[in-house]
Coordinates of C-alpha atoms in Angstrom, one line a residue:
Chain A
M923 CA 53.0 102.5 125.1
K924 CA 52.7 100.4 122.1
T925 CA 50.7 102.1 119.1
Y926 CA 48.4 100.7 116.6
D927 CA 46.6 102.0 113.6
V928 CA 43.5 100.6 114.9
I929 CA 42.6 98.9 118.2
I930 CA 39.7 96.4 118.2
L931 CA 37.6 95.7 121.2
G932 CA 36.2 92.3 121.2
S933 CA 37.2 89.1 119.7
G934 CA 34.1 87.6 118.4
P935 CA 33.3 87.2 114.7
A936 CA 33.0 91.2 114.3
G937 CA 36.4 91.8 115.8
L938 CA 38.3 89.0 114.4
T939 CA 36.9 89.9 111.0
A940 CA 37.7 93.4 111.4
G941 CA 41.4 92.2 112.5
I942 CA 41.7 90.1 109.3
Y943 CA 40.7 92.8 107.1
A944 CA 42.7 95.5 109.0
S945 CA 45.6 93.2 108.4
R946 CA 44.8 92.8 104.8
Y947 CA 45.2 96.5 104.5
N948 CA 48.5 96.2 106.2
M949 CA 47.3 98.3 109.3
K950 CA 49.1 97.4 112.8
N951 CA 46.0 96.1 114.8
L952 CA 45.3 94.8 118.0
V953 CA 42.4 92.7 119.0
I954 CA 41.3 92.7 122.7
G955 CA 38.5 90.6 123.9
K956 CA 37.0 88.6 126.7
E957 CA 36.4 85.4 124.8
I958 CA 37.4 84.1 121.6
G959 CA 34.5 83.8 119.3
G960 CA 32.3 85.7 121.8
Q961 CA 28.7 84.2 121.8
V962 CA 29.7 81.9 119.1
A963 CA 31.9 79.9 121.4
E964 CA 28.9 79.4 123.6
S965 CA 26.8 77.9 120.7
Y966 CA 26.4 74.2 120.6
E967 CA 25.9 73.5 117.0
I968 CA 26.0 76.1 114.2
E969 CA 24.4 75.5 110.9
N970 CA 23.9 79.0 109.5
Y971 CA 27.5 80.2 108.7
P972 CA 28.0 79.7 105.0
G973 CA 30.5 77.1 104.1
F974 CA 30.2 75.2 107.2
L975 CA 27.4 72.7 107.1
K976 CA 27.7 72.1 110.6
V977 CA 30.0 73.0 113.2
N978 CA 30.3 73.5 116.9
G979 CA 30.8 77.0 118.3
I980 CA 34.2 76.3 120.0
E981 CA 35.5 74.9 116.5
L982 CA 34.3 77.8 114.5
A983 CA 35.7 80.4 117.0
E984 CA 39.0 78.5 116.8
K985 CA 39.0 78.8 113.0
F986 CA 38.3 82.5 113.2
R987 CA 41.0 82.8 115.6
E988 CA 43.6 80.8 113.4
H989 CA 42.6 83.0 110.3
A990 CA 43.1 86.0 112.3
E991 CA 46.6 85.2 113.9
R992 CA 48.1 83.6 110.8
I993 CA 47.1 86.7 108.7
G994 CA 49.0 88.9 111.3
V995 CA 46.3 90.1 113.7
E996 CA 47.9 90.7 117.2
L997 CA 45.5 89.1 119.6
I998 CA 45.3 89.5 123.4
P999 CA 42.5 87.0 124.5
F1000 CA 40.7 86.7 127.9
I1001 CA 41.5 90.1 128.9
N1002 CA 38.8 92.8 129.9
V1003 CA 39.2 96.3 128.7
L1004 CA 38.8 98.5 131.6
D1005 CA 38.7 101.8 130.3
I1006 CA 39.2 103.8 127.0
Q1007 CA 40.2 107.7 126.9
K1008 CA 40.3 110.1 123.9
K1009 CA 43.7 111.5 123.7
R1010 CA 44.9 114.1 121.1
N1011 CA 45.4 112.1 118.1
G1012 CA 43.8 108.8 119.2
F1013 CA 42.7 106.7 122.0
V1014 CA 44.2 105.1 125.0
V1015 CA 42.9 101.7 126.0
K1016 CA 43.5 100.3 129.3
A1017 CA 43.2 96.6 129.8
E1018 CA 43.0 94.4 132.8
N1019 CA 46.5 93.4 132.3
D1020 CA 47.6 96.6 133.5
M1021 CA 48.8 97.6 130.2
E1022 CA 47.9 100.7 128.0
Y1023 CA 47.6 100.6 124.4
F1024 CA 47.4 103.5 122.0
G1025 CA 45.2 103.2 118.8
K1026 CA 44.8 105.9 116.1
C1027 CA 41.4 104.7 115.9
V1028 CA 39.0 102.1 117.5
I1029 CA 36.4 99.6 116.7
F1030 CA 34.0 98.5 119.2
A1031 CA 33.1 94.9 118.5
T1032 CA 32.0 94.3 122.0
G1033 CA 28.9 92.4 121.2
A1034 CA 25.7 91.6 123.3
R1035 CA 24.5 89.3 125.8
K1036 CA 21.2 87.7 125.9
R1037 CA 19.5 88.3 129.2
K1038 CA 19.4 85.3 131.3
L1039 CA 16.7 84.3 133.9
G1040 CA 19.1 83.7 136.7
I1041 CA 17.1 80.6 137.7
K1042 CA 18.1 77.4 139.0
G1043 CA 19.5 74.9 136.4
E1044 CA 19.9 77.8 133.8
D1045 CA 23.7 77.9 133.6
R1046 CA 24.1 74.0 134.0
L1047 CA 21.7 73.2 131.1
A1048 CA 22.6 76.1 128.7
G1049 CA 23.3 74.5 125.3
R1050 CA 22.0 71.3 126.5
G1051 CA 18.4 72.0 125.7
I1052 CA 18.3 75.7 126.8
S1053 CA 18.9 78.0 124.0
Y1054 CA 19.0 81.7 123.4
C1055 CA 18.8 81.9 119.7
A1056 CA 15.8 80.4 117.8
I1057 CA 17.0 81.1 114.2
C1058 CA 20.3 79.3 115.2
D1059 CA 18.7 76.3 116.8
A1060 CA 15.1 76.0 115.8
P1061 CA 15.9 73.4 113.1
F1062 CA 17.3 71.0 115.8
F1063 CA 14.0 70.7 117.5
K1064 CA 12.0 69.0 114.5
N1065 CA 8.9 67.1 115.9
K1066 CA 9.9 68.0 119.4
I1067 CA 8.1 69.9 122.2
V1068 CA 9.7 73.2 123.2
G1069 CA 9.0 76.2 125.2
V1070 CA 9.7 79.8 124.7
I1071 CA 10.0 82.2 127.6
G1072 CA 9.3 86.0 127.0
G1073 CA 6.4 88.4 125.9
G1074 CA 8.2 90.6 123.4
D1075 CA 8.4 90.5 119.6
S1076 CA 11.7 88.2 119.8
A1077 CA 9.8 85.6 122.0
V1078 CA 6.7 85.6 120.0
S1079 CA 8.3 85.3 116.6
A1080 CA 10.7 82.8 117.8
A1081 CA 7.6 80.7 118.8
V1082 CA 6.0 81.2 115.3
L1083 CA 9.5 80.0 113.8
L1084 CA 9.7 77.1 116.1
A1085 CA 6.3 75.9 115.3
E1086 CA 7.8 75.5 111.6
H1087 CA 9.9 72.7 113.0
A1088 CA 8.6 71.5 116.5
K1089 CA 5.3 69.6 116.9
K1090 CA 4.3 71.6 120.0
V1091 CA 5.4 75.1 121.3
Y1092 CA 4.4 76.6 124.6
L1093 CA 4.9 80.3 124.8
L1094 CA 5.3 81.2 128.4
Y1095 CA 4.9 84.9 129.6
R1096 CA 5.3 86.1 133.2
R1097 CA 2.5 88.4 133.1
E1098 CA -1.2 88.8 131.9
K1099 CA -1.8 88.9 128.1
G1100 CA -2.4 92.7 128.1
K1101 CA 1.0 93.3 129.4
M1102 CA 2.8 91.7 126.1
R1103 CA 5.4 94.1 124.6
A1104 CA 5.2 92.3 121.3
T1105 CA 3.5 93.8 118.2
P1106 CA 0.0 92.8 117.6
Y1107 CA 0.8 91.3 114.3
W1108 CA 3.2 88.5 115.8
V1109 CA 0.6 87.9 118.7
M1110 CA -2.1 87.3 115.9
K1111 CA 0.3 85.0 114.1
A1112 CA 1.0 83.0 117.4
E1113 CA -2.6 82.7 118.3
K1114 CA -3.6 81.5 115.0
N1115 CA -1.2 78.9 115.0
K1116 CA -2.4 75.3 116.1
K1117 CA 0.9 74.1 117.3
I1118 CA 1.3 77.2 119.7
E1119 CA -0.2 77.2 123.3
M1120 CA 0.2 80.6 125.1
V1121 CA 0.6 80.2 128.7
F1122 CA 0.2 83.7 130.7
N1123 CA 1.2 84.5 134.3
A1124 CA 3.8 81.8 134.2
V1125 CA 7.0 82.9 136.2
P1126 CA 9.9 80.7 135.4
K1127 CA 11.3 78.9 138.6
E1128 CA 13.6 76.1 137.5
F1129 CA 15.1 74.2 134.9
A1130 CA 15.7 70.3 135.7
G1131 CA 17.2 67.5 133.7
K1132 CA 20.5 65.2 134.4
D1133 CA 22.6 65.9 131.4
K1134 CA 20.1 67.7 129.3
L1135 CA 16.9 69.7 129.9
E1136 CA 13.9 67.5 130.7
Y1137 CA 11.5 69.8 132.1
A1138 CA 10.9 73.3 133.4
L1139 CA 9.0 74.5 136.4
F1140 CA 6.8 77.8 136.5
D1141 CA 4.9 79.4 139.2
C1142 CA 1.5 80.3 138.1
K1143 CA -0.1 82.5 140.6
G1144 CA 0.9 80.2 143.3
K1145 CA 0.3 76.8 141.5
E1146 CA 3.4 74.9 140.3
L1147 CA 3.4 74.3 136.4
K1148 CA 5.6 71.4 135.3
L1149 CA 6.2 71.2 131.7
K1150 CA 8.2 68.4 130.0
L1151 CA 10.2 69.7 127.2
D1152 CA 13.0 68.7 124.7
G1153 CA 13.9 72.5 124.6
I1154 CA 13.4 75.8 126.0
F1155 CA 14.2 79.2 124.2
V1156 CA 14.9 82.1 126.7
E1157 CA 14.0 85.3 124.8
V1158 CA 13.9 88.0 127.6
G1159 CA 15.9 90.6 125.9
T1160 CA 19.6 91.3 125.0
K1161 CA 22.1 93.8 126.4
P1162 CA 24.8 95.5 124.2
E1163 CA 27.9 95.9 125.8
S1164 CA 28.4 99.6 124.9
E1165 CA 29.2 101.2 128.4
L1166 CA 32.8 102.0 127.3
A1167 CA 31.6 103.4 124.1
K1168 CA 29.0 105.7 125.7
K1169 CA 31.6 107.1 127.9
L1170 CA 33.4 108.4 124.9
G1171 CA 30.4 110.1 123.9
V1172 CA 29.3 107.5 121.2
R1173 CA 25.6 107.8 120.4
T1174 CA 23.3 104.8 121.1
D1175 CA 19.6 104.2 120.7
E1176 CA 17.3 103.9 123.6
R1177 CA 18.2 100.5 124.1
G1178 CA 22.2 101.1 124.2
Y1179 CA 23.1 99.9 120.8
I1180 CA 25.7 101.8 119.1
I1181 CA 24.2 103.9 116.3
V1182 CA 26.2 103.3 113.1
N1183 CA 26.2 105.0 109.7
H1184 CA 26.6 102.9 106.6
D1185 CA 30.3 102.8 106.9
M1186 CA 30.1 101.6 110.6
S1187 CA 31.4 104.9 111.7
T1188 CA 29.8 106.5 114.8
N1189 CA 29.3 110.1 115.7
V1190 CA 32.7 110.2 117.4
K1191 CA 35.6 110.7 115.0
G1192 CA 37.9 107.7 114.8
V1193 CA 35.2 105.4 116.7
F1194 CA 33.8 102.9 114.5
A1195 CA 31.6 99.9 115.7
A1196 CA 30.7 96.3 114.4
G1197 CA 28.6 93.2 115.2
D1198 CA 25.7 92.7 117.7
V1199 CA 26.5 95.9 119.7
T1200 CA 25.5 98.2 116.8
T1201 CA 22.3 99.1 115.1
G1202 CA 23.3 97.8 111.8
S1203 CA 22.4 94.7 109.5
N1204 CA 18.7 95.5 110.4
M1205 CA 19.5 94.3 114.0
F1206 CA 19.8 90.8 112.6
A1207 CA 22.4 89.6 115.2
Q1208 CA 24.0 86.6 113.3
I1209 CA 27.7 85.5 112.8
I1210 CA 27.5 86.3 109.1
T1211 CA 26.1 89.9 109.7
A1212 CA 28.6 90.7 112.5
A1213 CA 31.5 89.6 110.4
S1214 CA 30.4 91.6 107.7
E1215 CA 30.2 94.7 109.7
G1216 CA 33.7 94.0 111.0
A1217 CA 35.0 93.9 107.5
I1218 CA 33.2 97.2 106.6
A1219 CA 34.3 99.0 109.9
A1220 CA 38.2 97.7 109.1
E1221 CA 37.7 99.3 105.5
S1222 CA 36.4 102.6 106.9
S1223 CA 39.1 102.6 109.4
Y1224 CA 41.7 102.2 106.9
K1225 CA 40.3 105.2 104.9
Y1226 CA 40.1 107.2 108.1
I1227 CA 43.8 106.6 108.9
K1228 CA 44.9 107.4 105.4
Q1229 CA 42.7 110.6 105.4
T1230 CA 43.9 111.8 108.8
S1231 CA 47.7 111.0 108.3
R1232 CA 49.8 113.2 106.2
A1233 CA 52.1 110.8 104.7
Chain B
M11 CA 3.7 76.2 87.6
K12 CA 5.7 75.4 90.6
T13 CA 5.0 77.6 93.5
Y14 CA 7.7 78.9 96.0
D15 CA 7.5 81.4 99.0
V16 CA 10.7 83.1 97.5
I17 CA 12.7 82.6 94.4
I18 CA 16.2 83.9 94.6
L19 CA 17.9 85.1 91.4
G20 CA 21.7 84.3 91.7
S21 CA 23.7 81.8 93.2
G22 CA 26.9 83.5 94.6
P23 CA 27.5 84.1 98.3
A24 CA 24.4 86.4 98.4
G25 CA 22.0 84.1 96.8
L26 CA 23.1 80.8 98.3
T27 CA 23.3 82.4 101.8
A28 CA 19.7 83.7 101.1
G29 CA 18.7 80.2 100.5
I30 CA 20.2 78.8 103.4
Y31 CA 18.4 81.3 105.6
A32 CA 15.2 80.8 103.7
S33 CA 15.4 77.2 104.4
R34 CA 16.1 77.7 108.1
Y35 CA 12.8 79.6 108.1
N36 CA 11.1 76.6 106.5
M37 CA 10.4 78.8 103.5
K38 CA 10.0 76.9 100.2
N39 CA 12.8 78.5 98.2
L40 CA 14.4 78.3 94.8
V41 CA 17.7 79.5 93.8
I42 CA 18.3 80.1 90.1
G43 CA 21.8 81.2 88.9
K44 CA 24.3 81.2 86.0
E45 CA 27.2 80.2 88.0
I46 CA 27.6 78.5 91.4
G47 CA 29.5 81.0 93.6
G48 CA 29.3 83.9 91.1
Q49 CA 32.6 85.8 91.0
V50 CA 33.9 83.8 93.7
A51 CA 34.4 80.9 91.5
E52 CA 36.6 83.1 89.3
S53 CA 39.0 83.9 92.2
Y54 CA 42.2 82.2 92.2
E55 CA 42.9 82.2 95.9
I56 CA 40.6 83.6 98.6
E57 CA 42.1 84.6 102.2
N58 CA 39.3 87.2 103.3
Y59 CA 36.3 84.9 104.0
P60 CA 36.6 84.4 107.7
G61 CA 37.0 80.7 108.9
F62 CA 38.7 79.7 105.7
L63 CA 42.6 80.5 105.9
K64 CA 43.2 80.0 102.2
V65 CA 40.7 78.5 100.0
N66 CA 40.4 78.7 96.1
G67 CA 37.3 80.1 94.6
I68 CA 35.8 77.0 93.2
E69 CA 36.4 75.2 96.5
L70 CA 34.7 77.8 98.4
A71 CA 31.8 78.1 95.8
E72 CA 31.4 74.2 96.1
K73 CA 31.1 74.6 100.1
F74 CA 28.4 77.3 99.8
R75 CA 26.5 75.0 97.1
E76 CA 26.9 71.9 99.5
H77 CA 25.8 73.8 102.6
A78 CA 22.7 75.2 100.6
E79 CA 21.5 71.9 99.0
R80 CA 22.2 69.8 102.2
I81 CA 19.9 72.3 104.1
G82 CA 17.0 72.2 101.9
V83 CA 17.6 74.7 99.1
E84 CA 16.3 73.9 95.5
L85 CA 19.0 74.9 93.3
I86 CA 18.8 75.2 89.5
P87 CA 22.4 76.1 88.4
F88 CA 23.9 77.4 85.1
I89 CA 20.6 78.6 83.9
N90 CA 20.0 82.3 82.9
V91 CA 16.8 83.9 84.0
L92 CA 14.9 85.5 80.8
D93 CA 12.2 87.4 82.3
I94 CA 10.4 88.3 85.6
Q95 CA 6.8 89.6 85.8
K96 CA 4.6 91.0 88.6
K97 CA 1.6 88.8 89.0
R98 CA -1.3 89.5 91.4
N99 CA 0.1 87.9 94.5
G100 CA 3.7 87.5 93.3
F101 CA 6.2 87.0 90.5
V102 CA 6.6 84.8 87.6
V103 CA 10.1 84.0 86.8
K104 CA 10.9 82.8 83.1
A105 CA 14.0 80.8 82.7
E106 CA 16.4 79.8 80.0
N107 CA 15.2 76.2 80.5
D108 CA 11.7 77.1 79.1
M109 CA 10.3 76.8 82.6
E110 CA 8.2 79.2 84.6
Y111 CA 8.2 79.5 88.3
F112 CA 5.9 81.4 90.7
G113 CA 7.5 83.0 93.8
K114 CA 5.5 85.0 96.5
C115 CA 8.5 87.3 96.5
V116 CA 11.9 87.4 95.0
I117 CA 15.5 88.2 96.1
F118 CA 17.6 89.8 93.5
A119 CA 21.2 88.4 94.1
T120 CA 22.3 88.8 90.6
G121 CA 25.8 90.3 91.3
A122 CA 27.9 92.5 89.3
R123 CA 30.7 92.2 86.8
K124 CA 34.0 93.7 87.0
R125 CA 34.4 95.4 83.5
K126 CA 37.2 93.9 81.3
L127 CA 39.5 95.7 78.8
G128 CA 38.8 93.1 76.0
I129 CA 42.3 92.9 75.1
K130 CA 44.5 90.2 73.9
G131 CA 45.7 87.7 76.5
E132 CA 43.2 89.1 79.1
D133 CA 41.1 86.1 79.4
R134 CA 43.8 83.4 79.0
L135 CA 45.7 85.1 81.9
A136 CA 42.9 86.1 84.3
G137 CA 43.6 84.7 87.7
R138 CA 47.2 84.1 86.4
G139 CA 48.8 87.5 87.2
I140 CA 45.6 89.4 86.0
S141 CA 43.3 90.3 89.0
Y142 CA 39.9 92.3 89.3
C143 CA 40.1 92.8 93.1
A144 CA 42.8 94.4 94.9
I145 CA 41.7 93.9 98.4
C146 CA 41.3 90.1 97.5
D147 CA 44.5 89.6 95.9
A148 CA 47.1 92.4 97.1
P149 CA 48.7 90.4 99.6
F150 CA 49.9 87.7 97.1
F151 CA 52.2 90.4 95.5
K152 CA 54.6 91.0 98.5
N153 CA 57.7 92.8 97.1
K154 CA 56.5 92.2 93.4
I155 CA 56.2 94.6 90.8
V156 CA 52.6 95.2 89.7
G157 CA 50.3 97.4 87.6
V158 CA 46.9 99.0 88.0
I159 CA 44.7 100.1 85.1
G160 CA 42.2 102.7 85.7
G161 CA 41.8 106.4 86.7
G162 CA 38.9 106.2 89.2
D163 CA 38.9 105.9 92.9
S164 CA 39.0 102.1 92.8
A165 CA 42.0 102.2 90.6
V166 CA 43.8 104.7 92.6
S167 CA 43.0 103.4 96.1
A168 CA 44.0 100.0 94.8
A169 CA 47.6 101.3 93.7
V170 CA 47.7 102.7 97.4
L171 CA 46.8 99.5 98.9
L172 CA 49.0 97.5 96.6
A173 CA 52.0 99.7 97.6
E174 CA 51.5 98.4 101.1
H175 CA 52.6 95.1 99.7
A176 CA 54.3 95.4 96.4
K177 CA 57.7 97.0 96.1
K178 CA 56.6 98.9 92.9
V179 CA 53.2 99.9 91.6
Y180 CA 52.6 101.5 88.2
L181 CA 49.3 103.2 88.1
L182 CA 48.3 103.3 84.2
Y183 CA 45.6 105.6 82.9
R184 CA 44.5 105.8 79.2
R185 CA 43.9 109.7 79.2
E186 CA 45.7 112.7 80.7
K187 CA 46.0 113.4 84.2
G188 CA 43.4 116.3 84.4
K189 CA 40.8 113.6 83.0
M190 CA 41.0 111.2 86.1
R191 CA 37.8 110.6 87.8
A192 CA 39.4 109.8 91.2
T193 CA 38.9 112.1 94.1
P194 CA 41.9 114.5 94.6
Y195 CA 42.5 112.8 97.9
W196 CA 43.3 109.5 96.6
V197 CA 45.2 111.2 93.8
M198 CA 47.3 113.0 96.2
K199 CA 47.9 109.8 98.4
A200 CA 49.1 108.0 95.2
E201 CA 51.3 110.9 94.3
K202 CA 53.1 111.2 97.5
N203 CA 53.9 107.4 97.7
K204 CA 57.2 106.9 96.5
K205 CA 56.5 103.2 95.4
I206 CA 53.8 104.5 93.0
E207 CA 54.7 105.6 89.4
M208 CA 52.0 107.2 87.6
V209 CA 51.9 106.8 83.9
F210 CA 49.5 108.8 81.7
N211 CA 48.1 108.3 78.0
A212 CA 48.8 104.5 78.3
V213 CA 46.3 102.7 76.4
P214 CA 46.4 98.9 77.2
K215 CA 47.0 96.8 74.3
E216 CA 47.9 93.1 75.5
F217 CA 48.8 91.0 78.2
A218 CA 51.4 88.4 77.4
G219 CA 53.1 85.6 79.3
K220 CA 53.4 81.9 78.8
D221 CA 51.5 80.2 81.8
K222 CA 51.1 83.4 83.8
L223 CA 51.4 87.1 83.1
E224 CA 55.1 88.3 82.2
Y225 CA 54.5 91.7 80.7
A226 CA 51.9 94.2 79.5
L227 CA 51.8 96.3 76.4
F228 CA 50.6 99.9 76.3
D229 CA 50.2 102.4 73.4
C230 CA 51.5 105.6 74.6
K231 CA 50.5 108.2 71.9
G232 CA 51.9 105.9 69.2
K233 CA 55.0 104.7 71.1
E234 CA 54.8 101.1 72.6
L235 CA 55.5 100.8 76.4
K236 CA 56.1 97.3 77.6
L237 CA 56.4 96.6 81.2
K238 CA 57.5 93.4 82.8
L239 CA 55.0 93.0 85.5
D240 CA 54.1 90.2 88.4
G241 CA 50.7 91.2 88.3
I242 CA 48.2 93.7 86.9
F243 CA 45.0 94.8 88.6
V244 CA 42.3 96.0 86.1
E245 CA 40.0 98.5 87.8
V246 CA 38.1 100.1 85.0
G247 CA 34.5 99.8 86.7
T248 CA 31.6 97.5 87.6
K249 CA 28.6 96.8 86.0
P250 CA 25.6 95.6 88.3
E251 CA 23.2 92.9 86.8
S252 CA 20.1 94.8 87.5
E253 CA 18.2 94.9 84.0
L254 CA 15.4 92.5 85.0
A255 CA 15.1 94.4 88.3
K256 CA 14.5 97.7 86.6
K257 CA 12.1 96.2 84.3
L258 CA 9.9 95.4 87.4
G259 CA 10.3 99.2 88.4
V260 CA 13.2 98.7 91.1
R261 CA 14.6 101.7 91.8
T262 CA 18.6 101.9 91.0
D263 CA 21.2 104.6 91.7
E264 CA 22.6 106.4 88.7
R265 CA 25.1 103.5 88.2
G266 CA 22.5 100.9 88.3
Y267 CA 22.7 99.5 91.7
I268 CA 19.5 98.3 93.4
I269 CA 18.7 100.9 96.1
V270 CA 18.0 98.9 99.2
N271 CA 16.8 99.8 102.7
H272 CA 18.3 98.4 105.9
D273 CA 16.1 95.2 105.6
M274 CA 17.3 94.7 101.9
S275 CA 13.9 95.5 100.7
T276 CA 13.4 97.7 97.8
N277 CA 10.9 100.2 96.6
V278 CA 8.8 97.4 95.0
K279 CA 6.7 95.3 97.4
G280 CA 7.7 91.6 97.6
V281 CA 11.1 92.5 95.9
F282 CA 14.4 92.3 97.8
A283 CA 17.9 92.5 96.8
A284 CA 21.4 91.2 98.2
G285 CA 25.1 91.2 97.3
D286 CA 27.1 93.0 94.7
V287 CA 24.0 94.3 92.7
T288 CA 22.8 96.6 95.5
T289 CA 24.0 99.9 97.4
G290 CA 24.3 98.0 100.7
S291 CA 27.3 97.3 102.9
N292 CA 28.7 100.7 102.0
M293 CA 29.5 99.3 98.4
F294 CA 32.1 97.3 100.0
A295 CA 31.7 94.2 97.6
Q296 CA 33.1 91.2 99.6
I297 CA 32.1 87.6 100.0
I298 CA 31.3 88.3 103.6
T299 CA 29.2 91.4 102.9
A300 CA 27.1 89.7 100.3
A301 CA 26.6 86.6 102.3
S302 CA 25.3 88.9 105.0
E303 CA 23.0 90.9 102.8
G304 CA 21.6 87.6 101.7
A305 CA 20.8 86.3 105.2
I306 CA 19.2 89.7 106.0
A307 CA 17.2 89.6 102.6
A308 CA 16.0 86.1 103.6
E309 CA 14.8 87.2 107.0
S310 CA 12.9 90.2 105.5
S311 CA 11.3 87.9 102.8
Y312 CA 10.0 85.6 105.7
K313 CA 8.6 88.5 107.3
Y314 CA 7.0 89.7 104.4
I315 CA 5.4 86.2 103.6
K316 CA 4.0 86.1 107.2
Q317 CA 2.6 89.5 106.9
T318 CA 1.0 89.1 103.5
S319 CA -0.4 85.7 104.1
R320 CA -3.6 85.2 105.9
A321 CA -2.8 81.9 107.8

């Protein structure tokens, strides 16, 4: 079984940066991930990763990959990790390719997925008017008409942010007003904002458009609502990919995010975590925060290896 | 007096990223700093900012600046801030250019300075064999002979890291062994490492070389020690630039680093901090961690403005 100082699960900004830093510490490291760049690769245009004024997601993911590989990271892309088990001095990682890898320690950089609605037209028009990240994409909708779907803080704050750019923002929630999970503060901000129109009891049914989103259809207590929109932001929650970590006994918060200390360590010795899967960076899930956590996790894994090895 | 939603003090990665994010939140923001890029601009070659395989410090600083300005950051470069005072609803910043600026809130991204030795040849050969950041520059000294000056954890851990790359590492400390401030763990690691030779009672006197460092001179209890070296790492401490923050009542740790919460807020309402001047990111003072803190501080300042404004 091939042995590594550290095995990094996930090949988004957190995982690849952890690999870059691990390599700089001359640690033998392996990055295994489903998708190079993670959610970044699914982003249409990125303007908030400092140093790149405007870059598309696939290009930026490719730059991270090239950086990692050229600096000595061993990368196994497009592979799911099926299982991970604690063995005496480390961890055995079992991957989809039927291989097993031994790591003296591991970094979970497995990310999170924005929840999708699962309605008609959603997959086809994702990135073509449908967005899952307001702070990433809001400035692209200057003076446009947009919608936000959801009733939690992320949805309502997204509507407030979008109102800074767009000329009209519909905030569409599937239930009645009293059922919104958002804090009263954000709801008050949205209510006071003249650009924002709140629509309740609006259940999303379909996104339509030829090459890009043109309109969205909702079922409002039996009546059809058809909204012409330049963009729609789906903010119905996020799911961290922490199942394998939980199996190892790693503590998560009530929503499943891995609870990390300042040094990105977890409650399990030898297990670190970085990026969107963690409670770190004030839960501000950005490329720059994920990469930063990856760097910190790699430094901590280096110290861990030095402390636990006898040489 | 010109009024801003947020004034950002410092134009390194933390300050410029805070500006980029503040602009994306459509906040009127001003970045004032002594040096574009901060310490980055003084770095010879950078290989650990993800996305840039190899870039020199001035180039990367310029990319950050361009990104910030193009996205709408108002930047006043090469200006010192002389004073900052709390006024009823915000802060008045007085700059060297005799101007005063009003900010509803402020972000201290003032950075830290590596302490220098102040000896002959140091300024002239900085970046030409003399480095102040081992994790940044260690890989450039593969199979070379290097020295590290200092006796704290940063010096001893730098020697251990350098031994992963270099063929020989001198660890030079001005006093006797028993006076070292480094933790016993790191000292033990250095002692066990055959590539590392510890030299005590070695007081640095001069760095010499034509276009780059060739040798270093030390005074060892009256005897001159002349070491031929490819590189020398000065690790004699860091000084955070937190004087103005302290004047505002911002709490710092015993070394002067601004104590930040998860959201980069400080104990003073409306005062945030980011980058090397803070206790954040597990004190791992990297470009990527500073930029990440800048992004988080900007997000928090946005929430602060929304919460304190009545509209």
